[in-house]
Structure formats: C-alpha cells, structure tokens
C-alpha cells in the first residue's frame, strides 16, 4: 500500500483512492506543522523555562513531558487576601495549592498559595498561531484538491 499509486488504489473504488490520497496529504501537513512548532518545543524542553538550571532541587520532569509547557518550578508565597472558600467553592475544588498556618499562641492566620514561577516568551504564541493557521489553510486546500482528485479518479 505504501508504494502503490492512488490511481491504482482507485481501481478498488474512487473512495479508496481519495482516502489514501487524503491520508498521505494529512501526513505531510502534520509533519510541516510539527516543524513549525519546533521552536516552542525546544524552549519548553530547556532548563531556563522550567528553572532546572537555577534550581537543581526541582524534580526532573518525566521524559514524555519534556518539551511540554508543564512547569515544576513552583513556590509558596504569602496571600493575605486569599480565603479558603476561594479554593473550595470552585470546580474542581482542591486545597493542594492553598495552605494556612498559625503560630503557637497566635490568633493571626497566615495564608499561602503555591504559584508557578515559569515565564513564557510571547514569541511562542506566534509559532503556535502560525502552525494553527497553516493547518487550517492546508486542510481547506486539501478539501479542494480531494474533490479534483475524485473527478480524476472517476475518469
């Protein structure tokens, strides 16, 4: 099937030829979109984004997550205006990023939240936006070419 021409596959029916033509074109489209997305992947895999270079005590990311936007560089910061209900009244409710602490013999309740310290480069959104529009336009063009291919196979 890999080396068979779409015209030959169309002998089994027009739909078969058009299907394999579309699959081949989609593979090319996704490959090019992946190449466009390489700069963000490279940025997210690097140490400066995730704090791996500056903070050696940070847990290493599981290898399939390297290159993803997941960030393990987190820290606890004071949040005097935060309330416990801010974290329990929303869906999904969780308290894993909220903590309260009161010193012994003190009525003052100190509140902390866990924040993400990773910073994004605005250029990364541009690459993603270009890849998205490339896929949208390419699929539109592919739709037009598939109709023409269907007419060619029918002759």
Short mmCIF file of N, CA, C and O in Angstrom, two decimals, residues 5-113:
data_model
loop_
_atom_site.label_atom_id
_atom_site.label_comp_id
_atom_site.label_asym_id
_atom_site.label_seq_id
_atom_site.Cartn_x
_atom_site.Cartn_y
_atom_site.Cartn_z
N UNK A 5 0.36 3.63 -6.16
CA UNK A 5 -0.16 4.94 -6.53
C UNK A 5 -1.65 5.02 -6.20
O UNK A 5 -2.36 4.01 -6.23
N UNK A 6 -2.11 6.23 -5.92
CA UNK A 6 -3.53 6.41 -5.60
C UNK A 6 -4.41 6.04 -6.79
O UNK A 6 -5.53 5.54 -6.61
N UNK A 7 -3.91 6.27 -8.01
CA UNK A 7 -4.68 5.93 -9.20
C UNK A 7 -4.94 4.42 -9.25
O UNK A 7 -6.02 3.98 -9.67
N UNK A 8 -3.93 3.63 -8.84
CA UNK A 8 -4.12 2.18 -8.82
C UNK A 8 -5.07 1.76 -7.70
O UNK A 8 -5.85 0.83 -7.86
N UNK A 9 -4.99 2.44 -6.57
CA UNK A 9 -5.91 2.13 -5.46
C UNK A 9 -7.34 2.51 -5.82
O UNK A 9 -8.29 1.92 -5.29
N UNK A 10 -7.49 3.49 -6.71
CA UNK A 10 -8.83 3.90 -7.12
C UNK A 10 -9.54 2.81 -7.92
O UNK A 10 -10.76 2.85 -8.08
N UNK A 11 -8.79 1.81 -8.40
CA UNK A 11 -9.43 0.68 -9.08
C UNK A 11 -10.33 -0.10 -8.13
O UNK A 11 -11.25 -0.78 -8.56
N UNK A 12 -10.03 0.00 -6.80
CA UNK A 12 -10.89 -0.66 -5.81
C UNK A 12 -12.10 0.20 -5.45
O UNK A 12 -12.92 -0.20 -4.65
N UNK A 13 -12.17 1.35 -6.01
CA UNK A 13 -13.26 2.29 -5.76
C UNK A 13 -12.67 3.69 -5.61
O UNK A 13 -11.56 3.86 -5.11
N UNK A 14 -13.43 4.68 -6.05
CA UNK A 14 -12.96 6.06 -6.00
C UNK A 14 -12.64 6.46 -4.56
O UNK A 14 -11.64 7.11 -4.28
N UNK A 15 -13.48 6.04 -3.62
CA UNK A 15 -13.30 6.39 -2.22
C UNK A 15 -11.99 5.87 -1.64
O UNK A 15 -11.36 6.54 -0.82
N UNK A 16 -11.55 4.70 -2.08
CA UNK A 16 -10.30 4.13 -1.58
C UNK A 16 -9.12 4.99 -2.03
O UNK A 16 -8.23 5.32 -1.25
N UNK A 17 -9.12 5.37 -3.30
CA UNK A 17 -8.04 6.21 -3.82
C UNK A 17 -8.00 7.58 -3.15
O UNK A 17 -6.94 8.06 -2.75
N UNK A 18 -9.16 8.20 -3.00
CA UNK A 18 -9.24 9.52 -2.36
C UNK A 18 -8.84 9.42 -0.89
O UNK A 18 -8.17 10.30 -0.36
N UNK A 19 -9.23 8.34 -0.21
CA UNK A 19 -8.88 8.14 1.20
C UNK A 19 -7.36 8.10 1.38
O UNK A 19 -6.80 8.83 2.22
N UNK A 20 -6.67 7.29 0.60
CA UNK A 20 -5.23 7.18 0.76
C UNK A 20 -4.51 8.45 0.31
O UNK A 20 -3.48 8.82 0.87
N UNK A 21 -5.06 9.14 -0.67
CA UNK A 21 -4.51 10.44 -1.07
C UNK A 21 -4.63 11.43 0.09
O UNK A 21 -3.68 12.14 0.41
N UNK A 22 -5.79 11.46 0.74
CA UNK A 22 -6.02 12.36 1.86
C UNK A 22 -5.11 12.02 3.04
O UNK A 22 -4.54 12.91 3.68
N UNK A 23 -4.95 10.75 3.34
CA UNK A 23 -4.08 10.34 4.44
C UNK A 23 -2.64 10.77 4.18
O UNK A 23 -1.95 11.28 5.07
N UNK A 24 -2.17 10.58 2.95
CA UNK A 24 -0.80 10.98 2.61
C UNK A 24 -0.63 12.49 2.74
O UNK A 24 0.35 12.96 3.32
N UNK A 25 -1.59 13.25 2.24
CA UNK A 25 -1.50 14.71 2.34
C UNK A 25 -1.57 15.18 3.80
O UNK A 25 -0.85 16.10 4.19
N UNK A 26 -2.43 14.56 4.60
CA UNK A 26 -2.51 14.93 6.01
C UNK A 26 -1.21 14.63 6.74
O UNK A 26 -0.81 15.37 7.65
N UNK A 27 -0.54 13.56 6.36
CA UNK A 27 0.75 13.25 6.97
C UNK A 27 1.76 14.36 6.66
O UNK A 27 2.50 14.80 7.55
N UNK A 28 1.78 14.83 5.42
CA UNK A 28 2.68 15.92 5.06
C UNK A 28 2.32 17.20 5.81
O UNK A 28 3.19 17.92 6.30
N UNK A 29 1.03 17.50 5.90
CA UNK A 29 0.57 18.71 6.59
C UNK A 29 0.99 18.68 8.06
O UNK A 29 1.52 19.65 8.60
N UNK A 30 0.78 17.55 8.72
CA UNK A 30 1.13 17.44 10.14
C UNK A 30 2.65 17.48 10.35
O UNK A 30 3.12 18.03 11.35
N UNK A 31 3.39 16.93 9.41
CA UNK A 31 4.85 16.99 9.51
C UNK A 31 5.34 18.43 9.44
O UNK A 31 6.17 18.87 10.25
N UNK A 32 4.80 19.20 8.49
CA UNK A 32 5.20 20.60 8.35
C UNK A 32 4.75 21.41 9.57
O UNK A 32 5.51 22.25 10.08
N UNK A 33 3.54 21.15 10.08
CA UNK A 33 3.07 21.84 11.29
C UNK A 33 3.97 21.49 12.48
O UNK A 33 4.25 22.35 13.32
N UNK A 34 4.46 20.27 12.53
CA UNK A 34 5.39 19.89 13.59
C UNK A 34 6.70 20.63 13.48
O UNK A 34 7.28 21.04 14.49
N UNK A 35 7.18 20.83 12.25
CA UNK A 35 8.41 21.60 12.06
C UNK A 35 8.22 23.05 12.49
O UNK A 35 9.12 23.65 13.10
N UNK A 36 7.05 23.61 12.20
CA UNK A 36 6.76 24.98 12.62
C UNK A 36 6.74 25.07 14.15
O UNK A 36 7.14 26.08 14.72
N UNK A 37 6.30 24.01 14.81
CA UNK A 37 6.18 24.00 16.27
C UNK A 37 7.47 23.63 16.99
O UNK A 37 7.48 23.55 18.23
N UNK A 38 8.55 23.39 16.29
CA UNK A 38 9.81 23.02 16.95
C UNK A 38 10.38 24.09 17.89
O UNK A 38 10.87 23.75 18.97
N UNK A 39 10.35 25.38 17.54
CA UNK A 39 10.90 26.37 18.49
C UNK A 39 10.23 26.35 19.86
O UNK A 39 10.92 26.37 20.87
N UNK A 40 8.88 26.29 19.97
CA UNK A 40 8.29 26.19 21.31
C UNK A 40 8.69 24.90 22.02
O UNK A 40 8.93 24.91 23.23
N UNK A 41 8.76 23.79 21.30
CA UNK A 41 9.16 22.53 21.93
C UNK A 41 10.58 22.64 22.47
O UNK A 41 10.87 22.19 23.58
N UNK A 42 11.46 23.24 21.71
CA UNK A 42 12.84 23.42 22.15
C UNK A 42 12.89 24.31 23.39
O UNK A 42 13.63 24.04 24.33
N UNK A 43 12.10 25.38 23.39
CA UNK A 43 12.07 26.30 24.54
C UNK A 43 11.56 25.59 25.80
O UNK A 43 12.16 25.73 26.86
N UNK A 44 10.48 24.84 25.67
CA UNK A 44 9.90 24.17 26.84
C UNK A 44 10.79 23.03 27.35
O UNK A 44 10.73 22.68 28.52
N UNK A 45 11.59 22.45 26.48
CA UNK A 45 12.47 21.37 26.91
C UNK A 45 13.70 21.90 27.63
O UNK A 45 14.36 21.15 28.34
N UNK A 46 14.01 23.19 27.46
CA UNK A 46 15.22 23.76 28.04
C UNK A 46 15.09 24.05 29.52
O UNK A 46 13.99 24.18 30.07
N UNK A 47 16.22 24.18 30.16
CA UNK A 47 16.26 24.45 31.59
C UNK A 47 15.78 25.82 32.01
O UNK A 47 15.12 25.95 33.04
N UNK A 48 16.08 26.90 31.26
CA UNK A 48 15.67 28.23 31.73
C UNK A 48 14.15 28.39 31.90
O UNK A 48 13.71 29.08 32.80
N UNK A 49 13.35 27.75 31.06
CA UNK A 49 11.90 27.86 31.21
C UNK A 49 11.42 27.25 32.51
O UNK A 49 10.64 27.82 33.24
N UNK A 50 11.90 26.08 32.81
CA UNK A 50 11.40 25.33 33.96
C UNK A 50 12.20 25.56 35.23
O UNK A 50 11.88 25.03 36.27
N UNK A 51 13.26 26.34 35.15
CA UNK A 51 14.07 26.59 36.33
C UNK A 51 15.01 25.46 36.66
O UNK A 51 15.57 25.41 37.75
N UNK A 52 15.19 24.52 35.75
CA UNK A 52 16.06 23.36 36.01
C UNK A 52 17.50 23.78 36.25
O UNK A 52 18.20 23.16 37.04
N UNK A 53 17.96 24.83 35.56
CA UNK A 53 19.36 25.23 35.71
C UNK A 53 19.59 25.98 37.02
O UNK A 53 20.58 25.79 37.69
N UNK A 54 18.65 26.85 37.38
CA UNK A 54 18.82 27.68 38.57
C UNK A 54 18.46 26.95 39.86
O UNK A 54 18.97 27.27 40.92
N UNK A 55 17.55 26.02 39.77
CA UNK A 55 17.07 25.32 40.96
C UNK A 55 17.30 23.83 40.82
O UNK A 55 16.41 23.09 40.40
N UNK A 56 18.46 23.34 41.17
CA UNK A 56 18.74 21.91 40.98
C UNK A 56 17.90 21.00 41.86
O UNK A 56 17.79 19.83 41.60
N UNK A 57 17.26 21.56 42.90
CA UNK A 57 16.43 20.72 43.77
C UNK A 57 15.03 20.49 43.20
O UNK A 57 14.24 19.78 43.78
N UNK A 58 14.72 21.11 42.06
CA UNK A 58 13.42 20.89 41.43
C UNK A 58 13.35 19.47 40.88
O UNK A 58 14.33 18.96 40.35
N UNK A 59 12.18 18.82 41.00
CA UNK A 59 12.08 17.47 40.45
C UNK A 59 12.18 17.48 38.93
O UNK A 59 11.65 18.36 38.27
N UNK A 60 12.89 16.50 38.40
CA UNK A 60 13.03 16.40 36.95
C UNK A 60 11.70 15.96 36.34
O UNK A 60 10.97 15.16 36.92
N UNK A 61 11.39 16.51 35.20
CA UNK A 61 10.14 16.15 34.53
C UNK A 61 10.26 14.77 33.91
O UNK A 61 11.31 14.38 33.40
N UNK A 62 9.16 14.03 33.97
CA UNK A 62 9.07 12.72 33.34
C UNK A 62 9.37 12.92 31.85
O UNK A 62 8.87 13.86 31.24
N UNK A 63 10.19 12.05 31.24
CA UNK A 63 10.71 12.29 29.89
C UNK A 63 9.64 12.57 28.84
O UNK A 63 9.88 13.39 27.96
N UNK A 64 8.45 11.95 28.85
CA UNK A 64 7.48 12.33 27.81
C UNK A 64 6.97 13.77 27.96
O UNK A 64 6.46 14.35 27.02
N UNK A 65 7.14 14.35 29.16
CA UNK A 65 6.67 15.71 29.37
C UNK A 65 7.72 16.76 29.00
O UNK A 65 7.42 17.95 28.98
N UNK A 66 8.93 16.33 28.71
CA UNK A 66 9.95 17.28 28.25
C UNK A 66 9.48 17.85 26.91
O UNK A 66 9.06 17.13 26.03
N UNK A 67 9.53 19.14 26.78
CA UNK A 67 9.04 19.79 25.57
C UNK A 67 7.61 20.25 25.70
O UNK A 67 7.10 20.97 24.85
N UNK A 68 6.92 19.84 26.77
CA UNK A 68 5.56 20.33 27.00
C UNK A 68 5.64 21.58 27.88
O UNK A 68 6.68 21.89 28.46
N UNK A 69 4.54 22.29 28.02
CA UNK A 69 4.53 23.54 28.78
C UNK A 69 4.37 23.31 30.28
O UNK A 69 4.25 24.27 31.03
N UNK A 70 4.39 22.06 30.74
CA UNK A 70 4.25 21.80 32.17
C UNK A 70 5.44 22.40 32.91
O UNK A 70 6.56 22.37 32.43
N UNK A 71 5.19 22.98 34.06
CA UNK A 71 6.24 23.65 34.82
C UNK A 71 6.28 23.10 36.24
O UNK A 71 5.25 23.05 36.92
N UNK A 72 7.45 22.72 36.68
CA UNK A 72 7.61 22.22 38.05
C UNK A 72 8.29 23.24 38.96
O UNK A 72 8.54 22.94 40.12
N UNK A 73 8.59 24.41 38.45
CA UNK A 73 9.22 25.46 39.26
C UNK A 73 8.11 26.23 39.99
O UNK A 73 7.56 27.19 39.48
N UNK A 74 7.80 25.79 41.19
CA UNK A 74 6.71 26.38 41.98
C UNK A 74 7.25 26.79 43.34
O UNK A 74 8.23 26.24 43.83
N UNK A 75 6.58 27.76 43.96
CA UNK A 75 6.96 28.18 45.31
C UNK A 75 5.72 28.67 46.06
O UNK A 75 4.72 29.03 45.44
N UNK A 76 5.83 28.68 47.38
CA UNK A 76 4.76 29.16 48.25
C UNK A 76 4.99 30.64 48.54
O UNK A 76 6.09 31.03 48.91
N UNK A 77 3.95 31.46 48.35
CA UNK A 77 4.05 32.89 48.62
C UNK A 77 2.89 33.31 49.52
O UNK A 77 1.81 32.71 49.49
N UNK A 78 3.10 34.33 50.35
CA UNK A 78 2.02 34.81 51.21
C UNK A 78 0.87 35.40 50.39
O UNK A 78 1.09 36.03 49.36
N UNK A 79 -0.31 35.19 50.88
CA UNK A 79 -1.51 35.73 50.21
C UNK A 79 -2.49 36.19 51.29
O UNK A 79 -3.41 35.45 51.65
N UNK A 80 -2.31 37.39 51.83
CA UNK A 80 -3.16 37.84 52.94
C UNK A 80 -4.62 38.02 52.56
O UNK A 80 -5.49 37.95 53.42
N UNK A 81 -4.93 38.23 51.28
CA UNK A 81 -6.33 38.45 50.88
C UNK A 81 -7.03 37.17 50.46
O UNK A 81 -8.23 37.20 50.17
N UNK A 82 -6.33 36.05 50.40
CA UNK A 82 -6.93 34.79 49.98
C UNK A 82 -7.83 34.24 51.08
O UNK A 82 -7.56 34.40 52.27
N UNK A 83 -8.89 33.59 50.68
CA UNK A 83 -9.80 32.92 51.60
C UNK A 83 -9.88 31.45 51.21
O UNK A 83 -9.76 31.10 50.04
N UNK A 84 -10.12 30.62 52.19
CA UNK A 84 -10.24 29.18 51.94
C UNK A 84 -11.36 28.88 50.93
O UNK A 84 -11.24 28.00 50.10
N UNK A 85 -12.42 29.66 50.98
CA UNK A 85 -13.55 29.43 50.07
C UNK A 85 -13.18 29.72 48.62
O UNK A 85 -13.84 29.23 47.70
N UNK A 86 -12.13 30.52 48.39
CA UNK A 86 -11.67 30.76 47.01
C UNK A 86 -11.24 29.46 46.36
O UNK A 86 -11.27 29.32 45.13
N UNK A 87 -10.83 28.48 47.16
CA UNK A 87 -10.29 27.23 46.65
C UNK A 87 -11.28 26.08 46.76
O UNK A 87 -11.12 25.06 46.09
N UNK A 88 -12.31 26.22 47.59
CA UNK A 88 -13.25 25.11 47.78
C UNK A 88 -14.58 25.32 47.07
O UNK A 88 -15.31 24.37 46.85
N UNK A 89 -14.90 26.56 46.72
CA UNK A 89 -16.20 26.84 46.10
C UNK A 89 -16.17 26.80 44.58
O UNK A 89 -17.16 27.11 43.94
N UNK A 90 -15.05 26.46 44.00
CA UNK A 90 -14.96 26.39 42.54
C UNK A 90 -14.77 24.94 42.13
O UNK A 90 -14.37 24.10 42.93
N UNK A 91 -15.07 24.65 40.89
CA UNK A 91 -14.88 23.29 40.38
C UNK A 91 -13.61 23.25 39.57
O UNK A 91 -13.40 24.12 38.73
N UNK A 92 -12.75 22.33 39.70
CA UNK A 92 -12.72 21.31 40.74
C UNK A 92 -12.13 21.89 42.02
O UNK A 92 -11.14 22.61 41.98
N UNK A 93 -12.75 21.61 43.14
CA UNK A 93 -12.27 22.14 44.40
C UNK A 93 -11.05 21.36 44.86
O UNK A 93 -11.01 20.14 44.80
N UNK A 94 -10.03 22.09 45.27
CA UNK A 94 -8.79 21.47 45.72
C UNK A 94 -8.08 22.43 46.67
O UNK A 94 -8.16 23.64 46.52
N UNK A 95 -7.40 21.87 47.62
CA UNK A 95 -6.64 22.67 48.56
C UNK A 95 -5.14 22.39 48.45
O UNK A 95 -4.37 22.79 49.33
N UNK A 96 -4.72 21.73 47.39
CA UNK A 96 -3.30 21.39 47.27
C UNK A 96 -2.42 22.60 46.94
O UNK A 96 -1.20 22.51 47.01
N UNK A 97 -3.02 23.74 46.58
CA UNK A 97 -2.25 24.94 46.28
C UNK A 97 -2.55 26.05 47.29
O UNK A 97 -2.24 27.21 47.07
N UNK A 98 -3.16 25.69 48.39
CA UNK A 98 -3.53 26.65 49.43
C UNK A 98 -3.12 26.09 50.79
O UNK A 98 -3.31 24.91 51.06
N UNK A 99 -2.56 26.95 51.64
CA UNK A 99 -2.16 26.49 52.98
C UNK A 99 -2.39 27.61 53.99
O UNK A 99 -2.27 28.80 53.66
N UNK A 100 -2.74 27.20 55.21
CA UNK A 100 -2.92 28.14 56.32
C UNK A 100 -1.98 27.74 57.44
O UNK A 100 -1.74 26.56 57.67
N UNK A 101 -1.47 28.75 58.14
CA UNK A 101 -0.52 28.48 59.21
C UNK A 101 -0.75 29.50 60.32
O UNK A 101 -0.87 30.69 60.06
N UNK A 102 -0.81 29.03 61.53
CA UNK A 102 -0.94 29.92 62.69
C UNK A 102 0.17 29.57 63.68
O UNK A 102 0.38 28.41 64.01
N UNK A 103 0.88 30.58 64.11
CA UNK A 103 1.92 30.36 65.10
C UNK A 103 1.30 29.99 66.44
O UNK A 103 0.16 30.32 66.72
N UNK A 104 2.06 29.30 67.26
CA UNK A 104 1.58 28.92 68.58
C UNK A 104 1.25 30.17 69.39
O UNK A 104 1.98 31.15 69.38
N UNK A 105 0.10 30.12 70.08
CA UNK A 105 -0.39 31.23 70.91
C UNK A 105 -0.64 32.49 70.09
O UNK A 105 -0.47 33.61 70.59
N UNK A 106 -1.04 32.33 68.85
CA UNK A 106 -1.32 33.48 68.00
C UNK A 106 -2.69 33.31 67.37
O UNK A 106 -3.10 32.21 67.00
N UNK A 107 -3.40 34.39 67.24
CA UNK A 107 -4.71 34.35 66.57
C UNK A 107 -4.59 34.74 65.11
O UNK A 107 -5.57 34.68 64.38
N UNK A 108 -3.42 35.16 64.69
CA UNK A 108 -3.21 35.57 63.31
C UNK A 108 -3.01 34.32 62.44
O UNK A 108 -2.16 33.48 62.72
N UNK A 109 -3.82 34.22 61.41
CA UNK A 109 -3.75 33.09 60.49
C UNK A 109 -3.01 33.55 59.23
O UNK A 109 -3.46 34.46 58.53
N UNK A 110 -1.87 32.94 58.97
CA UNK A 110 -1.10 33.26 57.77
C UNK A 110 -1.55 32.36 56.63
O UNK A 110 -1.69 31.15 56.80
N UNK A 111 -1.76 32.95 55.47
CA UNK A 111 -2.26 32.21 54.31
C UNK A 111 -1.22 32.24 53.20
O UNK A 111 -0.59 33.26 52.94
N UNK A 112 -1.05 31.09 52.56
CA UNK A 112 -0.09 30.95 51.48
C UNK A 112 -0.73 30.24 50.30
O UNK A 112 -1.63 29.42 50.47
N UNK A 113 -0.25 30.59 49.09
CA UNK A 113 -0.66 29.88 47.89
C UNK A 113 0.59 29.45 47.12
O UNK A 113 1.64 30.07 47.23
#
